[in-house]
Each structure stands twice: as C-alpha cells, then as structure tokens.
C-alpha cells in the first residue's frame, strides 16, 4: 500500500526523475521523502524486469547482500570459511531480516556488514582504496531509503571502527586521531555523494512536524515482554498464522530470533576464548537489544544522546542480530579446532543446556504450559496445521500456539545440543560438524521464516481498475479522499498512496517527513480524531461538515465511501457514483484548482492564521490569508 506504489511510480517516470509528487497530500516533494528510494540499488530490478516478478528478486538480493557482506566481514575478522558462512547465513536469513525484507529499512540494514567491513579495512590500513570503499557504501545506504536506519547503522559502524582501532597494535592518540580523520572524511564524502536525496530530505525535515512531534513523545522502544522472542519467536503467534496480539501483531518489531544453535555457538565463542574484541562485541550486541526493548538503565542512557532522543530505537535490534551472527561464526571456528577439555567444556555444555531448557522452565513457572494440548500443538509445530480457531476458545488457541512454539524450539534446540555434545566428545570430524551446523541453522531459520513472505499469483497482486476508479480517472485533475473504514478496521476502501498506481489525486497520504502546516490543518479539521498519531493523521478522514469544508479548501471534489457503511446525510454533498465497489460523493464546498481572490488578510502568527482559515465563515474565494504582505 505504501512502498510498492512509489516503486511503480519510479518505473513509470524513468528515465526522468520526478522532483514533485502531485498525487498525494495535495502535492509532495518526491526525492525528499527517502521512501521513494529512486536511486536504491534494490530498486533496479523493478525498473528493468516485469514489475511483479521483480519483487521476488529484490527480496532475494537484500538477503543475499546482507549474507555476503557478513561472510566477507567474518573472513576479514579472521574466521575460517565455515564460521564466516554461518555468520552470513544467520544475519542474512535471520527472522529480523526476513520479516522486514519488503520495507526500506531492510535495504539499509543489508549494507550494515559492508559498512563494518569497510570501516575495518580503514582502521587497519588507512588509504585511498579503503576510503573509497567506505565512501561508496555510505552513499549506497543513504540511497536505500530510510534515513533513521542510516543514522543507526552509521553509529554502529563508528563503534565497530573504534573497537578495531583499540584492538590494533598502535593505539597512540596521534595514530587514533589520524585514523579518525580518514573515517570522518569517508562518511562526509559518502554523504555528499548521496546529496541528491540527503539535502532535499534535510530541507523537508526542517519544515516538518516529525522532529517536534518525536521530540514531544521522546525516544521510543519495543516491549521488554518480547525479549522471550529470542528463544520462542511464535510464542504470541504471528499475523500469517494464528495471532494472539490484539488487534494485530507488528511481528517485525519483535523478530529477534537467530536460531538455537546460533545462540549456543555464540556462547562457545565467549566461553572458549573470551578475547576483548569478542566481549566488546557481545556487550554492544546485548546492549543494543536492551535499548531496543527498553531495558533500564540502558535505554535511559542512550535515549539521552543526540539523535537517539527522537528515534525509533526498537530497530537497534539489528545490531544484536549482527553481533550474534559474528559471535556464532567465531564459536564454530573454536569447535573446528582442537576439542576443548576441562572446566571450559563443562561450562559450555551447562550453559547450552540451560539455553535449551529456559523456555520450558519459564512456561512452567508462568503457568502457560498446557500438556493437554500436545496433539494439536505438535500438528501446528511440525505438521504445518494451524489450530481451527473458529471452533476453539481464545484461551485454548493460546495454549496450543504457545505449546507449539515450545515444541518447535525443543526439537531444534535438542538437535543443536546433541550436535555440540558429539563434537565436544571428539567423535565428529570438523568438516562433518561444520556441514551439519550450517544445515541445522539453515533449517532452523527457514522454519522460523516460513509463511511470512508468501508467493501469490500475479493476478492476485494486480489491483483491478474498478468502475469507481474509472469514475475518479474521468474526473482528473480533481482531488479525492476516502473516508475512514468501520471502527477497529485498519484499512479504508482506498488506502493512502495507492492513488499513485492510477495517477489519481489524493488529498491524503502516508509519506514522511510531513509538512507542519499541512499536518496541523488536517489534524484540526479533517482527521477522525484530533488525538491521532501524526504518522496516521493525514490518512484519516471524518465524515463531518467541518471536515468536508476543510477538504473543500484543499480542492477535494470527491469523497469515496465503503458501500457497506451508512450513506452520508445532511451534508453538503451529492451522489456522483454508486456501485458495488464504492460510493462517491461530490463535495459542494470544493474550491476549483485555480481561482482569483480579490483581497488578502495578513496574519503573521501561525496559530491565528490556522484558526482563520479553519473558521466556518472563511470565504477563500474572496480572501487569501498570508503570513506577510504580498505586493501587487
């Protein structure tokens, strides 16, 4: 509903690059919004291949780029082939990357290991080639289309660079300052290379409500309750199967799962050889997850820092995923060498056994274990048959889903524990162990991600041009809006941004940053609730006289309604179209797209100006409100 229409619009306008988007929110800067991702390397397949087929290749490319970058980073950190391959598999195909793969954030995260790789080379051997590598990578991740994620990954890359510098042989202040110059220079030049999107974005951000609204709310984070998702990813169900989170589950925000064997191998890296580099990376990874889930005092400390104080810091979980992947790669390497013996081996076995049994112990302690549901839970976990929710009570469904999550984990964790135990006993050759470890991690992550990004027929993907849409096409360039759907519904009959697909002019939109005056005018006059979140307000439309009058000021002629809702009565509208797909009203208060007013009223104060144009007796056909006198 949001990202694909932009991608389709990019394809339709190339080789021209649109600077302006007239089709949503009364007109918007196009490049400045970032999410249009015109220059993203991951947008390229959509420009040269059949559009719907290209989406699968785009998803595959994101995961492959993330996996390959992590593999190369592992090799640069001294890992053997097996350890680096496992690290790449974990990060590229983690549940975090798989659930986010269709969003612009995943496009930025795919470059995270490449940023660390380039920063590593620049820390070890400063010079023109590593400088150029980091410069290009910085530019590419800006082009990917999510500035907030760019901020996060660049911060992590700087931290990673610092760890590598401090681990080097020359840690003198002079050497560190010289290397820092290379790093800062590469980031600055890379940002300048991406100036075609960075500068318009900063200009738009300066006049937007995003910064002030986020500052008022403060830094945000995920729920601490979802930390259990590191072990049981489906404990709360999932939107693609059975969902236990009402009204919906934003599973992307809690997809911390990296695999049972991954966690055990990460412990092996820390227990068998706890170097400063590994301990530091583990601290950063765990600290990032703590911040992402609001664990104190970690979140309070980070949220006080510039940038983080207004950010959606739940996304810092990607740092945990990369850290776990690298630690697991090191752990595999440790077990490929001479088999450890003595106290460290016993400690590792004990810790891995604890990891395997923690979910069971927690569910027993919390009273959520329901042995009576073992049959349907087993069919759900490994028979791929979800419980028949229509014939069962919510409590029973919850018992089945949670037990199913435990059974899925138990099989994979037991397999991981057995594999490690056999290797530690010396009865498994290194090559066989590496092969089985890679296979088990791949199976584990494949099972976790199943069903999330489903393949559908192209005929299901293509949205038809219905009679209502043809009516709106015939009315161009008149603007339209769609009223909010039924209560508790997350969708309208014509969601914001979909107008881009048809070249229709929509007064609504989901596109950031949002211009302050537009958002305030919309929230005060048009949105169904003045308490709506600023990110959703400009997509909400109330069916009131005040809203229709305000929409008229924006030149909105047509108001679309779901035909299942009650018709609008006692409002200044008339039916323009009525069919099985929609009901469309003509707004009698709508202004023409262009007209001549004879007077101007100057009101320098922004709040008073907003009140003046929002007043029911304001006549825009004769008077224009300006913040300064316009001569002539």
Coordinates of N, CA, C and O in Angstrom, one line a residue, residues 208-326:
X208 N 9.1 20.3 8.8 CA 8.1 19.2 9.1 C 7.8 19.2 10.5 O 8.4 19.8 11.4
X209 N 6.7 18.4 10.8 CA 6.3 18.2 12.2 C 7.0 17.0 12.8 O 6.9 16.8 14.0
X210 N 7.7 16.2 12.0 CA 8.3 15.0 12.5 C 9.2 15.2 13.7 O 9.2 14.5 14.7
X211 N 10.2 16.2 13.5 CA 11.2 16.4 14.6 C 10.5 16.8 15.9 O 10.8 16.3 17.0
X212 N 9.6 17.8 15.8 CA 9.0 18.4 17.0 C 8.0 17.3 17.6 O 8.0 17.2 18.9
X213 N 7.3 16.6 16.8 CA 6.4 15.6 17.3 C 7.1 14.5 18.0 O 6.8 14.0 19.1
X214 N 8.2 14.0 17.4 CA 9.0 13.0 18.1 C 9.7 13.5 19.3 O 9.8 12.7 20.3
X215 N 10.2 14.7 19.3 CA 10.8 15.3 20.5 C 9.8 15.4 21.6 O 10.1 15.1 22.8
X216 N 8.5 15.7 21.3 CA 7.5 15.8 22.4 C 7.2 14.4 22.9 O 7.0 14.2 24.2
X217 N 7.2 13.4 22.1 CA 6.9 12.0 22.6 C 8.2 11.4 23.2 O 8.1 10.7 24.2
X218 N 9.3 11.7 22.7 CA 10.6 11.2 23.2 C 11.0 9.9 22.5 O 10.3 9.5 21.6
X219 N 12.1 9.4 22.9 CA 12.6 8.2 22.2 C 11.7 7.0 22.5 O 11.1 6.9 23.6
X220 N 11.6 6.1 21.5 CA 10.7 5.0 21.7 C 11.5 3.7 21.6 O 12.6 3.7 21.2
X221 N 10.8 2.6 22.1 CA 11.5 1.3 22.1 C 10.4 0.2 22.0 O 9.2 0.5 22.1
X222 N 10.8 -1.0 21.9 CA 9.9 -2.1 21.9 C 9.5 -2.5 23.3 O 10.0 -1.9 24.3
X223 N 8.8 -3.6 23.4 CA 8.3 -4.1 24.7 C 9.3 -5.1 25.3 O 9.8 -6.0 24.6
X224 N 9.6 -5.0 26.6 CA 10.5 -5.9 27.2 C 9.9 -7.3 27.2 O 10.7 -8.3 27.2
X225 N 8.6 -7.4 27.2 CA 8.0 -8.7 27.2 C 8.4 -9.6 26.0 O 8.5 -10.8 26.1
X226 N 8.7 -8.9 24.9 CA 9.0 -9.7 23.7 C 10.5 -10.2 23.7 O 10.9 -10.8 22.7
X227 N 11.3 -9.9 24.7 CA 12.6 -10.5 24.8 C 12.6 -12.0 24.7 O 13.5 -12.6 24.2
X228 N 11.5 -12.6 25.1 CA 11.3 -14.0 25.1 C 11.4 -14.5 23.6 O 11.6 -15.7 23.4
X229 N 11.1 -13.6 22.7 CA 11.1 -14.0 21.3 C 12.5 -14.4 20.8 O 12.7 -14.9 19.7
X230 N 13.6 -14.1 21.6 CA 14.9 -14.6 21.2 C 14.9 -16.1 21.2 O 15.7 -16.7 20.4
X231 N 14.1 -16.7 22.0 CA 14.0 -18.2 22.1 C 12.8 -18.7 21.4 O 12.9 -19.7 20.7
X232 N 11.6 -18.2 21.7 CA 10.3 -18.7 21.1 C 9.7 -17.6 20.2 O 9.0 -16.7 20.8
X233 N 10.0 -17.6 19.0 CA 9.6 -16.5 18.1 C 8.1 -16.5 17.9 O 7.5 -15.4 17.6
X234 N 7.4 -17.6 18.0 CA 6.0 -17.7 17.8 C 5.1 -17.8 19.1 O 4.0 -18.3 19.0
X235 N 5.7 -17.4 20.2 CA 5.0 -17.5 21.5 C 3.7 -16.7 21.5 O 2.8 -17.1 22.1
X236 N 3.7 -15.6 20.7 CA 2.5 -14.8 20.6 C 1.8 -15.0 19.3 O 0.9 -14.2 18.9
X237 N 2.1 -16.0 18.6 CA 1.6 -16.2 17.3 C 2.2 -15.3 16.3 O 3.2 -14.7 16.5
X238 N 1.6 -15.3 15.1 CA 2.1 -14.4 14.0 C 1.0 -14.0 13.1 O 0.0 -14.8 13.0
X239 N 1.1 -12.8 12.5 CA 0.0 -12.4 11.6 C -0.3 -13.4 10.5 O -1.4 -13.5 10.0
X240 N 0.7 -14.1 10.0 CA 0.5 -15.0 8.9 C -0.1 -16.4 9.3 O -0.4 -17.2 8.4
X241 N -0.2 -16.6 10.6 CA -0.8 -17.8 11.1 C -1.9 -17.5 12.1 O -2.9 -16.9 11.8
X242 N -1.7 -17.8 13.3 CA -2.6 -17.5 14.4 C -2.0 -16.4 15.2 O -0.9 -16.5 15.7
X243 N -2.8 -15.3 15.4 CA -2.2 -14.1 16.1 C -2.9 -14.0 17.5 O -4.1 -14.0 17.6
X244 N -2.0 -13.8 18.5 CA -2.5 -13.7 19.9 C -2.5 -12.3 20.4 O -2.9 -12.0 21.5
X245 N -1.9 -11.4 19.6 CA -1.8 -10.0 20.0 C -2.9 -9.2 19.3 O -3.0 -9.1 18.1
X246 N -3.7 -8.5 20.1 CA -4.9 -7.8 19.6 C -4.5 -6.3 19.5 O -3.9 -5.8 20.5
X247 N -4.9 -5.5 18.5 CA -5.7 -6.0 17.3 C -4.8 -6.6 16.2 O -5.3 -7.3 15.3
X248 N -3.5 -6.4 16.3 CA -2.6 -7.0 15.3 C -1.2 -7.1 15.9 O -0.9 -6.4 16.9
X249 N -0.4 -7.9 15.3 CA 0.9 -8.1 15.9 C 2.0 -7.6 14.9 O 2.1 -8.1 13.8
X250 N 2.7 -6.5 15.3 CA 3.8 -6.0 14.5 C 5.0 -6.9 14.7 O 5.9 -6.5 15.4
X251 N 4.9 -8.1 14.1 CA 6.0 -9.1 14.4 C 7.3 -8.6 14.0 O 8.3 -9.0 14.6
X252 N 7.4 -7.7 13.0 CA 8.7 -7.2 12.6 C 9.5 -6.6 13.8 O 10.7 -6.8 13.9
X253 N 8.7 -6.0 14.7 CA 9.4 -5.2 15.8 C 9.8 -6.2 16.9 O 10.5 -5.7 17.9
X254 N 9.6 -7.5 16.8 CA 10.0 -8.4 17.9 C 10.6 -9.7 17.3 O 10.6 -10.7 17.9
X255 N 11.1 -9.6 16.1 CA 11.7 -10.8 15.4 C 13.1 -10.9 15.8 O 14.0 -10.7 14.9
X256 N 13.4 -11.2 17.0 CA 14.8 -11.3 17.5 C 15.4 -12.7 17.3 O 16.6 -12.9 17.7
X257 N 14.7 -13.6 16.7 CA 15.1 -15.0 16.7 C 16.3 -15.2 15.7 O 16.2 -14.7 14.5
X258 N 17.4 -15.8 16.1 CA 18.5 -16.1 15.3 C 18.8 -17.6 15.2 O 19.8 -18.0 14.5
X259 N 18.1 -18.4 15.9 CA 18.3 -19.9 15.9 C 18.9 -20.4 17.2 O 19.6 -19.7 17.9
X260 N 18.5 -21.6 17.5 CA 19.0 -22.2 18.7 C 20.5 -22.5 18.7 O 21.2 -22.1 19.6
X261 N 21.0 -23.1 17.6 CA 22.4 -23.4 17.5 C 23.3 -22.1 17.5 O 24.4 -22.0 18.0
X262 N 22.7 -21.0 16.9 CA 23.4 -19.8 16.8 C 23.7 -19.2 18.2 O 24.8 -18.8 18.5
X263 N 22.7 -19.3 19.1 CA 22.9 -18.8 20.5 C 24.0 -19.7 21.2 O 24.8 -19.1 22.0
X264 N 23.9 -21.0 21.0 CA 24.9 -21.8 21.7 C 26.3 -21.6 21.1 O 27.3 -21.6 21.9
X265 N 26.5 -21.4 19.8 CA 27.8 -21.2 19.3 C 28.3 -19.8 19.7 O 29.5 -19.6 19.9
X266 N 27.4 -18.8 19.9 CA 27.8 -17.5 20.4 C 28.4 -17.7 21.8 O 29.4 -17.0 22.2
X267 N 27.7 -18.5 22.6 CA 28.3 -18.8 24.0 C 29.6 -19.5 23.9 O 30.5 -19.2 24.7
X268 N 29.8 -20.4 22.9 CA 31.1 -21.1 22.7 C 32.2 -20.1 22.5 O 33.3 -20.2 23.0
X269 N 31.9 -19.1 21.6 CA 32.9 -18.1 21.3 C 33.4 -17.3 22.6 O 34.6 -17.0 22.7
X270 N 32.4 -17.1 23.5 CA 32.7 -16.3 24.7 C 33.3 -17.2 25.8 O 34.2 -16.7 26.6
X271 N 33.0 -18.4 25.9 CA 33.4 -19.3 26.9 C 34.8 -19.9 26.6 O 35.7 -19.9 27.4
X272 N 35.0 -20.3 25.3 CA 36.2 -21.0 24.9 C 37.4 -20.0 24.7 O 38.6 -20.4 24.9
X273 N 37.1 -18.8 24.2 CA 38.1 -17.8 24.0 C 37.6 -16.4 24.2 O 37.2 -15.7 23.2
X274 N 37.5 -16.0 25.4 CA 36.8 -14.7 25.7 C 37.8 -13.5 25.5 O 38.2 -12.8 26.4
X275 N 38.1 -13.2 24.2 CA 39.0 -12.1 23.9 C 38.3 -10.8 24.2 O 37.1 -10.7 24.2
X276 N 39.1 -9.7 24.3 CA 38.5 -8.4 24.5 C 37.6 -8.0 23.3 O 36.5 -7.4 23.5
X277 N 38.0 -8.3 22.1 CA 37.2 -8.0 20.9 C 35.8 -8.7 21.0 O 34.8 -8.1 20.7
X278 N 35.8 -10.0 21.3 CA 34.5 -10.7 21.4 C 33.6 -10.2 22.5 O 32.4 -10.1 22.4
X279 N 34.3 -10.0 23.7 CA 33.5 -9.5 24.8 C 32.9 -8.1 24.5 O 31.8 -7.8 24.9
X280 N 33.7 -7.2 23.8 CA 33.2 -5.9 23.5 C 32.0 -6.0 22.5 O 31.0 -5.3 22.7
X281 N 32.2 -6.9 21.5 CA 31.1 -7.0 20.5 C 29.8 -7.6 21.2 O 28.7 -7.2 20.9
X282 N 30.0 -8.6 22.1 CA 28.9 -9.1 22.8 C 28.2 -8.1 23.7 O 26.9 -8.0 23.8
X283 N 29.0 -7.2 24.3 CA 28.4 -6.1 25.1 C 27.6 -5.2 24.3 O 26.5 -4.7 24.6
X284 N 28.1 -4.8 23.1 CA 27.4 -3.9 22.2 C 26.1 -4.6 21.7 O 25.0 -3.9 21.6
X285 N 26.2 -5.9 21.3 CA 25.0 -6.6 20.8 C 23.9 -6.7 21.9 O 22.7 -6.4 21.6
X286 N 24.3 -7.1 23.1 CA 23.3 -7.3 24.2 C 22.8 -5.9 24.6 O 21.6 -5.7 24.8
X287 N 23.7 -4.9 24.6 CA 23.2 -3.5 25.0 C 22.3 -3.0 24.0 O 21.3 -2.3 24.3
X288 N 22.5 -3.3 22.7 CA 21.6 -2.8 21.6 C 20.2 -3.4 21.8 O 19.2 -2.7 21.7
X289 N 20.2 -4.7 22.1 CA 18.9 -5.4 22.3 C 18.2 -4.8 23.6 O 17.0 -4.6 23.6
X290 N 19.0 -4.5 24.6 CA 18.4 -3.9 25.8 C 17.8 -2.6 25.5 O 16.7 -2.2 26.0
X291 N 18.5 -1.7 24.7 CA 17.9 -0.4 24.4 C 16.7 -0.6 23.5 O 15.7 0.1 23.7
X292 N 16.7 -1.6 22.6 CA 15.6 -1.8 21.7 C 14.4 -2.2 22.4 O 13.2 -1.9 21.9
X293 N 14.5 -2.9 23.5 CA 13.3 -3.3 24.3 C 13.1 -2.5 25.6 O 12.2 -2.9 26.4
X294 N 13.8 -1.4 25.7 CA 13.5 -0.5 26.8 C 14.0 -1.0 28.2 O 13.5 -0.5 29.2
X295 N 15.0 -1.8 28.2 CA 15.6 -2.3 29.5 C 16.4 -1.1 30.1 O 17.2 -0.5 29.5
X296 N 16.1 -0.8 31.4 CA 16.8 0.2 32.1 C 18.0 -0.3 32.8 O 18.0 -1.5 33.2
X297 N 19.1 0.5 33.0 CA 19.2 1.9 32.6 C 19.7 2.1 31.2 O 20.0 3.2 30.8
X298 N 19.9 1.0 30.4 CA 20.5 1.1 29.1 C 19.7 2.1 28.2 O 20.3 3.0 27.6
X299 N 18.4 1.9 28.2 CA 17.6 2.8 27.3 C 17.7 4.2 27.8 O 17.8 5.1 26.9
X300 N 17.6 4.5 29.0 CA 17.6 5.9 29.5 C 18.9 6.6 29.2 O 18.9 7.7 28.7
X301 N 20.0 5.9 29.2 CA 21.3 6.4 28.9 C 21.4 6.8 27.4 O 21.8 7.9 27.0
X302 N 21.1 5.8 26.6 CA 21.2 6.0 25.1 C 20.1 7.0 24.6 O 20.4 7.9 23.8
X303 N 18.9 7.0 25.2 CA 17.9 7.9 24.8 C 18.2 9.4 25.1 O 17.6 10.3 24.5
X304 N 19.2 9.6 26.0 CA 19.6 11.0 26.3 C 20.6 11.5 25.3 O 20.9 12.7 25.3
X305 N 21.1 10.7 24.4 CA 22.1 11.1 23.4 C 21.4 11.8 22.2 O 20.3 11.4 21.9
X306 N 22.1 12.7 21.6 CA 21.5 13.4 20.4 C 21.2 12.4 19.3 O 22.0 11.4 19.1
X307 N 20.1 12.5 18.6 CA 19.7 11.6 17.6 C 18.8 10.5 18.1 O 17.7 10.2 17.7
X308 N 19.3 9.8 19.2 CA 18.6 8.7 19.8 C 17.4 9.2 20.6 O 16.4 8.5 20.8
X309 N 17.4 10.5 21.0 CA 16.3 11.0 21.8 C 15.0 11.2 21.1 O 14.0 11.3 21.7
X310 N 15.0 11.1 19.7 CA 13.8 11.2 19.0 C 13.6 10.0 18.1 O 12.7 10.0 17.3
X311 N 14.4 9.0 18.2 CA 14.5 7.9 17.2 C 13.6 6.7 17.7 O 13.2 6.6 18.9
X312 N 13.2 5.9 16.7 CA 12.5 4.6 17.0 C 13.6 3.6 17.2 O 14.1 2.9 16.4
X313 N 14.0 3.5 18.5 CA 15.2 2.7 18.9 C 14.9 1.2 19.0 O 15.8 0.5 19.2
X314 N 13.7 0.8 18.7 CA 13.4 -0.6 18.7 C 14.2 -1.3 17.5 O 14.5 -2.5 17.6
X315 N 14.5 -0.5 16.5 CA 15.2 -1.0 15.3 C 16.7 -1.3 15.6 O 17.4 -1.9 14.8
X316 N 17.2 -0.9 16.8 CA 18.6 -1.2 17.2 C 18.8 -2.7 17.3 O 19.9 -3.2 17.5
X317 N 17.7 -3.5 17.3 CA 17.8 -4.9 17.5 C 18.6 -5.5 16.3 O 19.2 -6.6 16.5
X318 N 18.7 -4.8 15.2 CA 19.5 -5.3 14.1 C 21.0 -5.5 14.5 O 21.7 -6.3 14.0
X319 N 21.4 -4.6 15.5 CA 22.8 -4.7 15.9 C 23.0 -6.0 16.7 O 24.1 -6.6 16.7
X320 N 22.0 -6.4 17.5 CA 22.0 -7.7 18.2 C 22.1 -8.8 17.2 O 22.9 -9.8 17.4
X321 N 21.4 -8.8 16.2 CA 21.4 -9.9 15.2 C 22.7 -10.0 14.5 O 23.3 -11.1 14.4
X322 N 23.3 -8.9 14.1 CA 24.7 -9.0 13.5 C 25.7 -9.4 14.5 O 26.6 -10.3 14.2
X323 N 25.6 -8.9 15.8 CA 26.6 -9.4 16.8 C 26.5 -10.8 17.1 O 27.5 -11.5 17.2
X324 N 25.2 -11.4 17.2 CA 25.1 -12.8 17.4 C 25.6 -13.6 16.3 O 26.2 -14.7 16.5
X325 N 25.4 -13.1 15.1 CA 25.9 -13.9 13.9 C 27.4 -14.0 13.9 O 28.0 -15.0 13.6
X326 N 28.1 -12.9 14.2 CA 29.6 -12.9 14.2 C 30.1 -13.7 15.4 O 31.1 -14.5 15.2

